[in-house]
Amino acid sequence: MASSGIIVFIFTVLCICAVKSGFVKVECKAENVGQYGQQSLLECVVKTGQFVTDPTIRMVAWKKLNSPEDEGGLVLGFHRGKLDRPKRGYMFAEPTWDEKNMNVSLLITNTAVADDGDYKCMVITDSGDGSTVTTLKVQAKYSVPTVYSIPEKIVPNSESTLICESRGGYPQGTIRWFVEEKHDWTGSSKMEAKQSDDGLFQLTSRLSLSRGSTFSKYTCAVFNASGGKENEKTFEMPPPPPSSLGGIVYDTPHMIVVRPAGTILLLTVLFSNFSQSGIRENLNLNQPDPS
Ligand SMILES: *[C@@H]1O[C@H](CO)[C@@H](O)[C@H](O)[C@H]1NC(C)=O
Ligand SMILES: *[C@@H]1O[C@H](CO)[C@@H](O)[C@H](O)[C@H]1NC(C)=O
Ligand SMILES: *[C@@H]1O[C@H](CO)[C@@H](O)[C@H](O)[C@H]1NC(C)=O
């Protein structure tokens, strides 16, 4: 008999708890996106059952979870009618929030990479309590890449490297290379991603140009974590300096063979308006043999 009494008692307690918490729900937008350095909103509202009139909030706790099992660190709290140890830069999104306002959204004033992750919003009202986990995805846009070569002056017919850098992005993105604006040349490159103290990524990609590389344009494009192109920069191969013309074979705009002693001849070619056949004749007829 005593045991059935206990069972009835437990059952009653369970029912009361279920009804009590069943009247209150914290409804949040499942995923919120925030831009680095700007304001982020984690939207949550408290919903009460239809029989609850004029509910009052007794406690709110916004916690940042570092892992799913984690208790979390308090970033904004309301308890016994006043704010409880709010972290700097975290506040209720409603400017004049009070215990009668069911919009308990959290505003992060200056979003940092460290703000990325899960948050738990716990609310206790005079008609029950509820809690929900919501996520903030922080994004930062990558800068327009800078592209430079090593060596700085590309010596035709010797090895060189193009280096592309883009910084200040989050989450980690990728750099891809294109030649002549369309052919994907990423396979010849190697990318490195470094995270700075503020959590933002710096991407560096090195593209090796083999001897006799003939493309005139190399484009470096930076893509964000979801594959959207953010920025790009095109590197135009410099025309070879006249002083290093010895023994070089050009393929643009037309094939002209020049030997060291032919430098003056080439300048003549560049600055006058010979027909193609005229150039050939000049080269063949007038070129002295250096050997
Ligand atoms: C909650 O308050 C914020 C800030 O005022 C507002 O942007 C948001 O739309 C509100 N949400 C709801 C559901 O009222
Ligand atoms: C990536 O870029 C696309 C297009 O610009 C944008 O819609 C998307 O939100 C960006 N994603 C991230 C993670 O930055
Ligand atoms: C250059 O030569 C072509 C023919 O070979 C001629 O049509 C053209 O007008 C010339 N240009 C100049 C600037 O003299």
Coordinates of N, CA, C and O and ligand atoms in Angstrom, one line a residue, residues 273-276, ligand 3:
N273 N 56.8 49.7 -88.7 CA 55.6 48.9 -89.1 C 55.9 48.0 -90.3 O 55.4 48.2 -91.3
F274 N 56.8 47.0 -90.0 CA 57.1 46.1 -91.0 C 56.0 45.1 -91.2 O 55.3 44.8 -90.3
S275 N 55.9 44.6 -92.4 CA 55.0 43.5 -92.6 C 55.7 42.3 -92.1 O 56.9 42.3 -91.9
Q276 N 54.9 41.2 -91.8 CA 55.5 40.0 -91.2 C 56.6 39.5 -92.1 O 57.7 39.1 -91.6
Ligands
LIG3 C1 51.1 49.1 -90.9 O1 51.2 48.3 -92.1 C2 50.0 47.8 -92.5 C3 50.2 46.9 -93.7 O2 51.3 46.0 -93.5 C4 49.0 49.0 -92.9 O3 47.8 48.5 -93.3 C5 48.9 49.9 -91.7 O4 48.1 51.0 -92.1 C6 50.3 50.3 -91.2 N1 50.1 51.1 -90.0 C7 50.7 52.3 -89.8 C8 50.4 53.0 -88.5 O5 51.5 52.8 -90.7

